[in-house]
PDB file of C-alpha atoms in Angstrom:
ATOM      1  CA  MET H  29     -12.834  25.525  -5.267  1.00  0.00           C
ATOM      2  CA  GLN H  30      -9.243  25.454  -4.054  1.00  0.00           C
ATOM      3  CA  GLN H  31     -10.263  23.486  -0.958  1.00  0.00           C
ATOM      4  CA  SER H  32     -12.090  20.933  -3.097  1.00  0.00           C
ATOM      5  CA  LYS H  33      -9.013  20.479  -5.301  1.00  0.00           C
ATOM      6  CA  GLN H  34      -6.782  20.005  -2.255  1.00  0.00           C
ATOM      7  CA  SER H  35      -9.220  17.415  -0.871  1.00  0.00           C
ATOM      8  CA  SER H  36      -9.159  15.552  -4.193  1.00  0.00           C
ATOM      9  CA  ASN H  37      -5.360  15.564  -4.292  1.00  0.00           C
ATOM     10  CA  ARG H  38      -5.209  14.263  -0.722  1.00  0.00           C
ATOM     11  CA  SER H  39      -7.626  11.474  -1.613  1.00  0.00           C
ATOM     12  CA  ILE H  40      -5.503  10.472  -4.608  1.00  0.00           C
ATOM     13  CA  TRP H  41      -2.468  10.179  -2.329  1.00  0.00           C
ATOM     14  CA  LEU H  42      -4.458   8.066   0.145  1.00  0.00           C
ATOM     15  CA  ILE H  43      -5.453   5.684  -2.645  1.00  0.00           C
ATOM     16  CA  ALA H  44      -1.901   5.476  -3.987  1.00  0.00           C
ATOM     17  CA  LEU H  45      -0.535   4.824  -0.494  1.00  0.00           C
ATOM     18  CA  GLY H  46      -3.089   2.096   0.167  1.00  0.00           C
ATOM     19  CA  ALA H  47      -2.412   0.468  -3.209  1.00  0.00           C
ATOM     20  CA  ALA H  48       1.348   0.664  -2.620  1.00  0.00           C
ATOM     21  CA  MET H  49       0.860  -1.272   0.623  1.00  0.00           C
ATOM     22  CA  TRP H  50      -0.764  -4.110  -1.343  1.00  0.00           C
ATOM     23  CA  GLY H  51       2.389  -4.334  -3.433  1.00  0.00           C
ATOM     24  CA  LEU H  52       4.526  -4.898  -0.341  1.00  0.00           C
ATOM     25  CA  ASP H  53       2.901  -8.177   0.701  1.00  0.00           C
ATOM     26  CA  GLY H  54       4.358 -10.396  -2.048  1.00  0.00           C
ATOM     27  CA  VAL H  55       7.747 -10.673  -0.349  1.00  0.00           C
ATOM     28  CA  PHE H  56       6.154 -11.542   2.980  1.00  0.00           C
ATOM     29  CA  ILE H  57       3.750 -14.090   1.480  1.00  0.00           C
ATOM     30  CA  VAL H  58       6.646 -15.944  -0.164  1.00  0.00           C
ATOM     31  CA  SER H  59       8.425 -16.025   3.191  1.00  0.00           C
ATOM     32  CA  LEU H  60       5.349 -17.325   5.039  1.00  0.00           C
ATOM     33  CA  LEU H  61       4.765 -20.071   2.468  1.00  0.00           C
ATOM     34  CA  GLN H  62       7.947 -21.716   3.721  1.00  0.00           C
ATOM     35  CA  HIS H  63       6.179 -22.429   7.022  1.00  0.00           C
ATOM     36  CA  VAL H  64       2.412 -22.615   6.389  1.00  0.00           C
ATOM     37  CA  SER H  65       0.063 -23.226   3.454  1.00  0.00           C
ATOM     38  CA  SER H  66      -1.763 -20.495   1.545  1.00  0.00           C
ATOM     39  CA  SER H  67      -5.129 -21.330   3.156  1.00  0.00           C
ATOM     40  CA  GLN H  68      -3.568 -21.353   6.632  1.00  0.00           C
ATOM     41  CA  ILE H  69      -2.023 -17.916   6.020  1.00  0.00           C
ATOM     42  CA  VAL H  70      -5.390 -16.420   5.066  1.00  0.00           C
ATOM     43  CA  TRP H  71      -7.118 -18.191   7.993  1.00  0.00           C
ATOM     44  CA  LEU H  72      -4.603 -16.919  10.528  1.00  0.00           C
ATOM     45  CA  GLU H  73      -4.869 -13.398   9.119  1.00  0.00           C
ATOM     46  CA  HIS H  74      -8.653 -13.469   9.445  1.00  0.00           C
ATOM     47  CA  LEU H  75      -8.406 -14.742  13.014  1.00  0.00           C
ATOM     48  CA  LEU H  76      -6.410 -11.634  13.814  1.00  0.00           C
ATOM     49  CA  LEU H  77      -8.659  -9.410  11.697  1.00  0.00           C
ATOM     50  CA  PHE H  78     -11.663 -10.622  13.680  1.00  0.00           C
ATOM     51  CA  LEU H  79     -10.244  -8.697  16.629  1.00  0.00           C
ATOM     52  CA  PHE H  80     -10.970  -5.583  14.550  1.00  0.00           C
ATOM     53  CA  ALA H  81     -14.243  -6.825  13.060  1.00  0.00           C
ATOM     54  CA  ALA H  82     -16.030  -7.870  16.261  1.00  0.00           C
ATOM     55  CA  PRO H  83     -15.911  -4.491  18.065  1.00  0.00           C
ATOM     56  CA  VAL H  84     -16.915  -2.625  14.887  1.00  0.00           C
ATOM     57  CA  LEU H  85     -19.911  -4.890  14.293  1.00  0.00           C
ATOM     58  CA  ILE H  86     -21.027  -4.528  17.908  1.00  0.00           C
ATOM     59  CA  TRP H  87     -20.588  -0.758  17.782  1.00  0.00           C
ATOM     60  CA  LYS H  88     -22.452  -0.391  14.472  1.00  0.00           C
ATOM     61  CA  ARG H  89     -24.949  -3.221  14.885  1.00  0.00           C
ATOM     62  CA  GLN H  90     -27.847  -0.873  14.072  1.00  0.00           C
ATOM     63  CA  GLU H  91     -26.619  -0.714  10.460  1.00  0.00           C
ATOM     64  CA  LEU H  92     -27.041  -4.485  10.106  1.00  0.00           C
ATOM     65  CA  LYS H  93     -30.786  -4.208  10.736  1.00  0.00           C
ATOM     66  CA  GLN H  94     -31.175  -2.406   7.414  1.00  0.00           C
ATOM     67  CA  LEU H  95     -30.044  -5.442   5.401  1.00  0.00           C
ATOM     68  CA  ASN H  96     -32.560  -7.685   3.630  1.00  0.00           C
ATOM     69  CA  GLY H  97     -32.120 -11.231   2.283  1.00  0.00           C
ATOM     70  CA  GLY H  98     -30.504 -10.105  -0.954  1.00  0.00           C
ATOM     71  CA  ASP H  99     -28.126  -7.860   0.942  1.00  0.00           C
ATOM     72  CA  TRP H 100     -26.980 -10.774   3.105  1.00  0.00           C
ATOM     73  CA  LEU H 101     -26.350 -12.867  -0.016  1.00  0.00           C
ATOM     74  CA  ALA H 102     -24.156 -10.032  -1.266  1.00  0.00           C
ATOM     75  CA  VAL H 103     -22.342 -10.017   2.087  1.00  0.00           C
ATOM     76  CA  LEU H 104     -21.772 -13.777   1.801  1.00  0.00           C
ATOM     77  CA  PHE H 105     -20.293 -13.382  -1.674  1.00  0.00           C
ATOM     78  CA  ILE H 106     -18.017 -10.578  -0.527  1.00  0.00           C
ATOM     79  CA  GLY H 107     -16.874 -12.514   2.554  1.00  0.00           C
ATOM     80  CA  TRP H 108     -16.582 -15.991   1.052  1.00  0.00           C
ATOM     81  CA  GLY H 109     -15.578 -15.058  -2.474  1.00  0.00           C
ATOM     82  CA  GLY H 110     -13.763 -11.747  -2.148  1.00  0.00           C
ATOM     83  CA  SER H 111     -12.114 -12.187   1.228  1.00  0.00           C
ATOM     84  CA  ALA H 112     -11.694 -15.968   1.685  1.00  0.00           C
ATOM     85  CA  LEU H 113     -11.400 -17.762  -1.669  1.00  0.00           C
ATOM     86  CA  ALA H 114      -9.841 -14.836  -3.559  1.00  0.00           C
ATOM     87  CA  SER H 115      -7.191 -14.378  -0.864  1.00  0.00           C
ATOM     88  CA  ILE H 116      -6.372 -18.108  -0.965  1.00  0.00           C
ATOM     89  CA  LEU H 117      -6.083 -18.071  -4.768  1.00  0.00           C
ATOM     90  CA  PHE H 118      -3.946 -14.929  -4.727  1.00  0.00           C
ATOM     91  CA  THR H 119      -1.632 -16.425  -2.095  1.00  0.00           C
ATOM     92  CA  ALA H 120      -1.480 -19.778  -3.912  1.00  0.00           C
ATOM     93  CA  GLY H 121      -0.483 -17.964  -7.085  1.00  0.00           C
ATOM     94  CA  PHE H 122       2.850 -17.118  -5.463  1.00  0.00           C
ATOM     95  CA  THR H 123       3.487 -20.854  -4.968  1.00  0.00           C
ATOM     96  CA  TYR H 124       3.228 -21.727  -8.652  1.00  0.00           C
ATOM     97  CA  GLY H 125       3.990 -18.602 -10.643  1.00  0.00           C
ATOM     98  CA  ASN H 126       6.285 -15.641 -10.891  1.00  0.00           C
ATOM     99  CA  PRO H 127       5.258 -13.240  -8.080  1.00  0.00           C
ATOM    100  CA  ASN H 128       5.507 -10.318 -10.477  1.00  0.00           C
ATOM    101  CA  VAL H 129       3.033 -11.923 -12.898  1.00  0.00           C
ATOM    102  CA  VAL H 130       0.620 -12.665 -10.034  1.00  0.00           C
ATOM    103  CA  LEU H 131       0.745  -8.996  -9.076  1.00  0.00           C
ATOM    104  CA  LEU H 132       0.367  -7.640 -12.583  1.00  0.00           C
ATOM    105  CA  LEU H 133      -2.579  -9.870 -13.475  1.00  0.00           C
ATOM    106  CA  GLN H 134      -4.639  -8.086 -10.839  1.00  0.00           C
ATOM    107  CA  LYS H 135      -4.973  -5.241 -13.358  1.00  0.00           C
ATOM    108  CA  VAL H 136      -7.575  -7.337 -15.224  1.00  0.00           C
ATOM    109  CA  GLN H 137     -10.023  -6.916 -12.320  1.00  0.00           C
ATOM    110  CA  PRO H 138     -11.871  -3.908 -13.876  1.00  0.00           C
ATOM    111  CA  ILE H 139     -12.671  -6.125 -16.861  1.00  0.00           C
ATOM    112  CA  PHE H 140     -14.522  -8.562 -14.598  1.00  0.00           C
ATOM    113  CA  VAL H 141     -16.281  -5.698 -12.840  1.00  0.00           C
ATOM    114  CA  ILE H 142     -17.742  -4.437 -16.103  1.00  0.00           C
ATOM    115  CA  LEU H 143     -18.684  -7.909 -17.373  1.00  0.00           C
ATOM    116  CA  LEU H 144     -20.429  -8.840 -14.131  1.00  0.00           C
ATOM    117  CA  ALA H 145     -22.190  -5.495 -13.955  1.00  0.00           C
ATOM    118  CA  SER H 146     -23.559  -6.059 -17.443  1.00  0.00           C
ATOM    119  CA  TRP H 147     -24.714  -9.605 -16.645  1.00  0.00           C
ATOM    120  CA  MET H 148     -26.000  -9.235 -13.088  1.00  0.00           C
ATOM    121  CA  LEU H 149     -27.195  -5.630 -13.109  1.00  0.00           C
ATOM    122  CA  LYS H 150     -28.426  -5.677 -16.739  1.00  0.00           C
ATOM    123  CA  GLU H 151     -26.419  -2.605 -17.671  1.00  0.00           C
ATOM    124  CA  ARG H 152     -25.681  -2.030 -21.345  1.00  0.00           C
ATOM    125  CA  MET H 153     -22.044  -2.109 -22.460  1.00  0.00           C
ATOM    126  CA  ARG H 154     -20.638   0.106 -25.180  1.00  0.00           C
ATOM    127  CA  LYS H 155     -19.660  -1.622 -28.414  1.00  0.00           C
ATOM    128  CA  ASP H 156     -16.040  -0.511 -28.136  1.00  0.00           C
ATOM    129  CA  PHE H 157     -15.733  -2.429 -24.863  1.00  0.00           C
ATOM    130  CA  TYR H 158     -15.626  -5.789 -26.664  1.00  0.00           C
ATOM    131  CA  ALA H 159     -12.514  -4.796 -28.621  1.00  0.00           C
ATOM    132  CA  LEU H 160     -10.869  -3.640 -25.397  1.00  0.00           C
ATOM    133  CA  PHE H 161     -11.757  -6.934 -23.732  1.00  0.00           C
ATOM    134  CA  VAL H 162     -10.047  -8.964 -26.479  1.00  0.00           C
ATOM    135  CA  VAL H 163      -6.962  -6.766 -26.211  1.00  0.00           C
ATOM    136  CA  ALA H 164      -6.944  -7.265 -22.435  1.00  0.00           C
ATOM    137  CA  LEU H 165      -7.021 -11.061 -22.894  1.00  0.00           C
ATOM    138  CA  ILE H 166      -4.001 -10.781 -25.197  1.00  0.00           C
ATOM    139  CA  GLY H 167      -2.242  -8.720 -22.543  1.00  0.00           C
ATOM    140  CA  ALA H 168      -3.087 -11.303 -19.867  1.00  0.00           C
ATOM    141  CA  TYR H 169      -1.633 -14.063 -22.075  1.00  0.00           C
ATOM    142  CA  LEU H 170       1.594 -12.115 -22.588  1.00  0.00           C
ATOM    143  CA  LEU H 171       1.815 -11.492 -18.841  1.00  0.00           C
ATOM    144  CA  THR H 172       1.642 -15.242 -18.258  1.00  0.00           C
ATOM    145  CA  PHE H 173       3.878 -16.624 -21.001  1.00  0.00           C
ATOM    146  CA  GLY H 174       5.632 -13.640 -22.548  1.00  0.00           C
ATOM    147  CA  LEU H 175       6.452 -14.267 -26.204  1.00  0.00           C
ATOM    148  CA  HIS H 176       6.712 -18.048 -25.649  1.00  0.00           C
ATOM    149  CA  LEU H 177       4.245 -20.857 -26.282  1.00  0.00           C
ATOM    150  CA  PRO H 178       2.891 -22.726 -23.216  1.00  0.00           C
ATOM    151  CA  THR H 179       4.650 -26.011 -23.980  1.00  0.00           C
ATOM    152  CA  SER H 180       7.274 -26.511 -21.275  1.00  0.00           C
ATOM    153  CA  GLU H 181       6.799 -27.780 -17.715  1.00  0.00           C
ATOM    154  CA  VAL H 182       7.730 -24.360 -16.413  1.00  0.00           C
ATOM    155  CA  SER H 183       4.997 -22.820 -18.541  1.00  0.00           C
ATOM    156  CA  LEU H 184       2.417 -25.199 -17.048  1.00  0.00           C
ATOM    157  CA  ALA H 185       3.415 -24.070 -13.571  1.00  0.00           C
ATOM    158  CA  GLN H 186       3.155 -20.454 -14.698  1.00  0.00           C
ATOM    159  CA  LEU H 187      -0.283 -21.198 -16.152  1.00  0.00           C
ATOM    160  CA  LEU H 188      -1.517 -22.559 -12.807  1.00  0.00           C
ATOM    161  CA  GLY H 189      -0.176 -19.528 -10.958  1.00  0.00           C
ATOM    162  CA  SER H 190      -1.748 -17.184 -13.489  1.00  0.00           C
ATOM    163  CA  LEU H 191      -5.105 -18.977 -13.290  1.00  0.00           C
ATOM    164  CA  CYS H 192      -5.031 -18.524  -9.506  1.00  0.00           C
ATOM    165  CA  ALA H 193      -4.288 -14.821  -9.946  1.00  0.00           C
ATOM    166  CA  ILE H 194      -7.035 -14.342 -12.543  1.00  0.00           C
ATOM    167  CA  GLY H 195      -9.479 -16.296 -10.350  1.00  0.00           C
ATOM    168  CA  ALA H 196      -8.691 -13.949  -7.471  1.00  0.00           C
ATOM    169  CA  ALA H 197      -9.210 -10.923  -9.717  1.00  0.00           C
ATOM    170  CA  ALA H 198     -12.578 -12.325 -10.882  1.00  0.00           C
ATOM    171  CA  LEU H 199     -13.783 -12.911  -7.318  1.00  0.00           C
ATOM    172  CA  TRP H 200     -12.607  -9.462  -6.202  1.00  0.00           C
ATOM    173  CA  GLY H 201     -14.366  -7.970  -9.209  1.00  0.00           C
ATOM    174  CA  GLY H 202     -17.552  -9.846  -8.303  1.00  0.00           C
ATOM    175  CA  SER H 203     -17.266  -8.535  -4.763  1.00  0.00           C
ATOM    176  CA  THR H 204     -17.097  -5.015  -6.171  1.00  0.00           C
ATOM    177  CA  VAL H 205     -20.361  -5.498  -8.049  1.00  0.00           C
ATOM    178  CA  MET H 206     -22.039  -7.200  -5.074  1.00  0.00           C
ATOM    179  CA  GLY H 207     -20.892  -4.420  -2.781  1.00  0.00           C
ATOM    180  CA  LYS H 208     -22.624  -1.834  -4.971  1.00  0.00           C
ATOM    181  CA  ARG H 209     -25.993  -2.538  -3.366  1.00  0.00           C
ATOM    182  CA  LEU H 210     -24.556  -2.235   0.161  1.00  0.00           C
ATOM    183  CA  ILE H 211     -22.848   1.146  -0.161  1.00  0.00           C
ATOM    184  CA  GLY H 212     -25.902   3.169   0.795  1.00  0.00           C
ATOM    185  CA  LYS H 213     -26.768   0.959   3.763  1.00  0.00           C
ATOM    186  CA  LEU H 214     -23.387   0.303   5.384  1.00  0.00           C
ATOM    187  CA  SER H 215     -20.383   2.481   6.193  1.00  0.00           C
ATOM    188  CA  PHE H 216     -17.059   1.385   4.738  1.00  0.00           C
ATOM    189  CA  THR H 217     -15.810   0.330   8.183  1.00  0.00           C
ATOM    190  CA  THR H 218     -18.863  -1.860   8.803  1.00  0.00           C
ATOM    191  CA  LEU H 219     -18.632  -3.450   5.354  1.00  0.00           C
ATOM    192  CA  THR H 220     -14.929  -4.153   5.880  1.00  0.00           C
ATOM    193  CA  ALA H 221     -15.626  -5.717   9.285  1.00  0.00           C
ATOM    194  CA  LEU H 222     -18.468  -7.845   7.874  1.00  0.00           C
ATOM    195  CA  ARG H 223     -16.197  -9.052   5.099  1.00  0.00           C
ATOM    196  CA  PHE H 224     -13.606 -10.320   7.565  1.00  0.00           C
ATOM    197  CA  ALA H 225     -16.140 -11.796  10.015  1.00  0.00           C
ATOM    198  CA  VAL H 226     -18.193 -13.656   7.408  1.00  0.00           C
ATOM    199  CA  ALA H 227     -15.076 -15.113   5.757  1.00  0.00           C
ATOM    200  CA  LEU H 228     -13.712 -16.632   8.965  1.00  0.00           C
ATOM    201  CA  PRO H 229     -16.157 -19.605   9.306  1.00  0.00           C
ATOM    202  CA  LEU H 230     -15.582 -20.695   5.694  1.00  0.00           C
ATOM    203  CA  LEU H 231     -11.819 -20.398   6.078  1.00  0.00           C
ATOM    204  CA  THR H 232     -12.000 -22.498   9.241  1.00  0.00           C
ATOM    205  CA  VAL H 233     -13.884 -25.254   7.388  1.00  0.00           C
ATOM    206  CA  ILE H 234     -11.388 -25.170   4.505  1.00  0.00           C
ATOM    207  CA  VAL H 235      -8.431 -25.517   6.875  1.00  0.00           C
ATOM    208  CA  LEU H 236     -10.095 -28.363   8.817  1.00  0.00           C
ATOM    209  CA  VAL H 237     -10.949 -30.257   5.607  1.00  0.00           C
ATOM    210  CA  GLN H 238      -7.299 -30.074   4.567  1.00  0.00           C
ATOM    211  CA  GLN H 239      -6.388 -31.852   7.831  1.00  0.00           C
ATOM    212  CA  PRO H 240      -3.353 -29.746   8.665  1.00  0.00           C
ATOM    213  CA  ASN H 241      -0.512 -30.987  10.811  1.00  0.00           C
ATOM    214  CA  TRP H 242      -1.312 -28.991  13.923  1.00  0.00           C
ATOM    215  CA  ALA H 243       2.024 -29.867  15.513  1.00  0.00           C
ATOM    216  CA  ASP H 244       3.923 -28.389  12.576  1.00  0.00           C
ATOM    217  CA  LEU H 245       1.633 -25.359  12.513  1.00  0.00           C
ATOM    218  CA  GLY H 246       2.135 -24.812  16.236  1.00  0.00           C
ATOM    219  CA  GLN H 247       5.877 -25.149  15.810  1.00  0.00           C
ATOM    220  CA  SER H 248       5.822 -22.536  13.050  1.00  0.00           C
ATOM    221  CA  LEU H 249       3.835 -20.168  15.255  1.00  0.00           C
ATOM    222  CA  HIS H 250       6.534 -20.421  17.911  1.00  0.00           C
ATOM    223  CA  LEU H 251       8.880 -18.599  15.512  1.00  0.00           C
ATOM    224  CA  ALA H 252       9.026 -14.860  16.144  1.00  0.00           C
ATOM    225  CA  PRO H 253       9.577 -14.007  12.422  1.00  0.00           C
ATOM    226  CA  VAL H 254       6.385 -15.889  11.494  1.00  0.00           C
ATOM    227  CA  TRP H 255       4.341 -13.908  14.023  1.00  0.00           C
ATOM    228  CA  ALA H 256       5.915 -10.637  12.932  1.00  0.00           C
ATOM    229  CA  ASN H 257       5.110 -11.508   9.327  1.00  0.00           C
ATOM    230  CA  LEU H 258       1.497 -12.412  10.143  1.00  0.00           C
ATOM    231  CA  LEU H 259       0.971  -9.241  12.140  1.00  0.00           C
ATOM    232  CA  TYR H 260       2.379  -7.155   9.313  1.00  0.00           C
ATOM    233  CA  GLN H 261       0.159  -8.914   6.746  1.00  0.00           C
ATOM    234  CA  THR H 262      -2.877  -8.376   8.954  1.00  0.00           C
ATOM    235  CA  LEU H 263      -2.309  -4.749   9.851  1.00  0.00           C
ATOM    236  CA  VAL H 264      -0.784  -3.291   6.670  1.00  0.00           C
ATOM    237  CA  PRO H 265      -1.882  -4.974   3.388  1.00  0.00           C
ATOM    238  CA  SER H 266      -5.145  -6.364   4.809  1.00  0.00           C
ATOM    239  CA  LEU H 267      -6.495  -3.664   7.134  1.00  0.00           C
ATOM    240  CA  LEU H 268      -4.714  -0.310   7.015  1.00  0.00           C
ATOM    241  CA  SER H 269      -4.378  -0.301   3.234  1.00  0.00           C
ATOM    242  CA  LEU H 270      -8.103  -0.984   2.763  1.00  0.00           C
ATOM    243  CA  LEU H 271      -9.101   1.743   5.186  1.00  0.00           C
ATOM    244  CA  LEU H 272      -6.839   4.257   3.428  1.00  0.00           C
ATOM    245  CA  TYR H 273      -8.089   3.137   0.027  1.00  0.00           C
ATOM    246  CA  TYR H 274     -11.789   3.355   0.926  1.00  0.00           C
ATOM    247  CA  ARG H 275     -11.279   6.694   2.654  1.00  0.00           C
ATOM    248  CA  GLY H 276      -9.622   8.074  -0.446  1.00  0.00           C
ATOM    249  CA  LEU H 277     -12.358   6.803  -2.741  1.00  0.00           C
ATOM    250  CA  ASN H 278     -14.834   9.021  -0.925  1.00  0.00           C
ATOM    251  CA  GLY H 279     -13.142  12.082  -2.428  1.00  0.00           C
ATOM    252  CA  VAL H 280     -12.207  11.230  -6.034  1.00  0.00           C
ATOM    253  CA  ARG H 281     -13.624   9.721  -9.204  1.00  0.00           C
ATOM    254  CA  ALA H 282     -12.824   6.060  -9.807  1.00  0.00           C
ATOM    255  CA  SER H 283     -11.215   6.948 -13.145  1.00  0.00           C
ATOM    256  CA  HIS H 284      -8.594   8.906 -11.209  1.00  0.00           C
ATOM    257  CA  ALA H 285      -8.364   6.166  -8.574  1.00  0.00           C
ATOM    258  CA  THR H 286      -7.580   3.614 -11.297  1.00  0.00           C
ATOM    259  CA  ILE H 287      -4.424   5.504 -12.180  1.00  0.00           C
ATOM    260  CA  ALA H 288      -3.464   5.862  -8.516  1.00  0.00           C
ATOM    261  CA  GLU H 289      -3.869   2.092  -8.088  1.00  0.00           C
ATOM    262  CA  LEU H 290      -0.911   1.571 -10.421  1.00  0.00           C
ATOM    263  CA  ALA H 291       1.145   2.076  -7.272  1.00  0.00           C
ATOM    264  CA  PHE H 292       0.169  -1.533  -6.432  1.00  0.00           C
ATOM    265  CA  PRO H 293       1.978  -3.405  -9.252  1.00  0.00           C
ATOM    266  CA  ALA H 294       4.676  -0.741  -9.474  1.00  0.00           C
ATOM    267  CA  THR H 295       5.608  -1.165  -5.809  1.00  0.00           C
ATOM    268  CA  GLY H 296       5.304  -4.939  -6.064  1.00  0.00           C
ATOM    269  CA  LEU H 297       7.609  -5.095  -9.063  1.00  0.00           C
ATOM    270  CA  LEU H 298      10.208  -2.898  -7.360  1.00  0.00           C
ATOM    271  CA  VAL H 299      10.167  -4.854  -4.077  1.00  0.00           C
ATOM    272  CA  ASN H 300      10.239  -8.248  -5.809  1.00  0.00           C
ATOM    273  CA  TRP H 301      13.165  -7.128  -7.953  1.00  0.00           C
ATOM    274  CA  LEU H 302      15.132  -5.762  -4.993  1.00  0.00           C
ATOM    275  CA  ILE H 303      14.452  -8.567  -2.502  1.00  0.00           C
ATOM    276  CA  LEU H 304      13.259 -11.672  -4.382  1.00  0.00           C
ATOM    277  CA  HIS H 305      15.377 -10.963  -7.484  1.00  0.00           C
ATOM    278  CA  GLN H 306      12.316 -11.700  -9.625  1.00  0.00           C
ATOM    279  CA  THR H 307      11.904 -10.013 -12.969  1.00  0.00           C
ATOM    280  CA  ILE H 308       9.793 -10.372 -16.098  1.00  0.00           C
ATOM    281  CA  ASP H 309      10.885 -10.557 -19.704  1.00  0.00           C
ATOM    282  CA  LEU H 310      10.183  -8.183 -22.572  1.00  0.00           C
ATOM    283  CA  GLY H 311       6.996  -9.971 -23.653  1.00  0.00           C
ATOM    284  CA  GLN H 312       5.580  -9.840 -20.130  1.00  0.00           C
ATOM    285  CA  TRP H 313       6.414  -6.135 -19.857  1.00  0.00           C
ATOM    286  CA  LEU H 314       4.530  -5.701 -23.128  1.00  0.00           C
ATOM    287  CA  GLY H 315       1.566  -7.566 -21.625  1.00  0.00           C
ATOM    288  CA  PHE H 316       1.614  -5.289 -18.582  1.00  0.00           C
ATOM    289  CA  ALA H 317       1.661  -2.214 -20.830  1.00  0.00           C
ATOM    290  CA  ILE H 318      -1.297  -3.563 -22.839  1.00  0.00           C
ATOM    291  CA  VAL H 319      -3.401  -4.271 -19.741  1.00  0.00           C
ATOM    292  CA  TRP H 320      -2.509  -0.855 -18.286  1.00  0.00           C
ATOM    293  CA  LEU H 321      -3.555   0.894 -21.493  1.00  0.00           C
ATOM    294  CA  VAL H 322      -6.834  -1.057 -21.615  1.00  0.00           C
ATOM    295  CA  VAL H 323      -7.705  -0.095 -18.046  1.00  0.00           C
ATOM    296  CA  LEU H 324      -6.782   3.517 -18.767  1.00  0.00           C
ATOM    297  CA  GLN H 325      -8.942   3.535 -21.902  1.00  0.00           C
ATOM    298  CA  LEU H 326     -11.848   2.004 -19.967  1.00  0.00           C
ATOM    299  CA  SER H 327     -11.628   4.824 -17.454  1.00  0.00           C
ATOM    300  CA  ARG H 328     -11.958   7.317 -20.326  1.00  0.00           C
ATOM    301  CA  LEU H 329     -15.105   5.832 -21.846  1.00  0.00           C
ATOM    302  CA  PRO H 330     -18.130   8.169 -21.659  1.00  0.00           C
ATOM    303  CA  ASN H 331     -19.719   7.900 -18.250  1.00  0.00           C
ATOM    304  CA  ASP H 332     -23.373   7.925 -19.272  1.00  0.00           C
ATOM    305  CA  PRO H 333     -26.100   6.389 -17.084  1.00  0.00           C
ATOM    306  CA  LYS H 334     -26.330   3.231 -19.174  1.00  0.00           C
ATOM    307  CA  SER H 335     -22.596   2.660 -19.223  1.00  0.00           C
ATOM    308  CA  ALA H 336     -21.213  -0.231 -17.227  1.00  0.00           C
ATOM    309  CA  VAL H 337     -18.206   1.924 -16.550  1.00  0.00           C
ATOM    310  CA  LYS H 338     -20.369   4.017 -14.267  1.00  0.00           C
ATOM    311  CA  THR H 339     -21.229   0.878 -12.331  1.00  0.00           C
ATOM    312  CA  SER H 340     -17.531   0.106 -11.974  1.00  0.00           C
ATOM    313  CA  GLU H 341     -16.823   3.599 -10.664  1.00  0.00           C
ATOM    314  CA  ARG H 342     -19.622   3.548  -8.101  1.00  0.00           C
ATOM    315  CA  ALA H 343     -19.036  -0.079  -7.094  1.00  0.00           C
ATOM    316  CA  ASN H 344     -15.331   0.428  -6.419  1.00  0.00           C
ATOM    317  CA  LEU H 345     -16.261   1.703  -2.948  1.00  0.00           C
ATOM    318  CA  ALA H 346     -16.884  -1.877  -1.842  1.00  0.00           C
ATOM    319  CA  GLY H 347     -14.169  -3.578  -3.848  1.00  0.00           C
ATOM    320  CA  LEU H 348     -10.954  -5.270  -2.948  1.00  0.00           C
TER     321      LEU H 348
END
């Protein structure tokens, strides 16, 4: 009993540490955006991540033989939607909006997980979920605009950044639901490697369609700080944090993991305040509190077999 409790506590700390690492990337993304575009950042990261993915997929190739057509469609959604497009939207959000708001809006992801689970997996939602969903939308609005109306030019820019952040959260939530069917067939390392490998071709096409200035990109890659930044982004927020997070999820309930994940926006807010001098106003803090309380209340809903919350808890193993 004591050993089980110690294992659970250790898993909680692994999740919190992994989530905290996500909160550290905002500062580095803003710095990289001065040299390369959001899609180029994600593409370069996945080029480096492929160095991890290729050996893992070769080593565990026997696992891939268990996948059927539907499984491969789920892999495509996770790779193209969750890893490629969601990462581009999340990175682009820092271009248009307040980095703190982009970070905080990721707390709406569990809402999308439950909605998609109800629609795609035909799981019944509890009636009290609808009230929570409306409250969460109010919180998301306050996070974007605070107590102001979206009438100024600045507000329009904030709206675009917030839409990018919410789009990323929706795609990551969809990847969570899609990953549910793969958990029993693939190890977390194989699924992570597949996600990176499958995303790379799409990212390459996106970058080529945008017709980048290769001379400027090459010149940027000659800068040591750019390479150091890319390596950090690849190894810490993209790879190490996910491995720690997935490892921790093997030992705790998702309802506990949800609370541990608050290390993500908390760390991001602290770092952005200290380094980027970004802050949010009272209305936006209120929005953050509302979203946090909604997520917390969702984690407390009865976990019966027909509850979509159960799907969210089990599907989190293959999420962001």
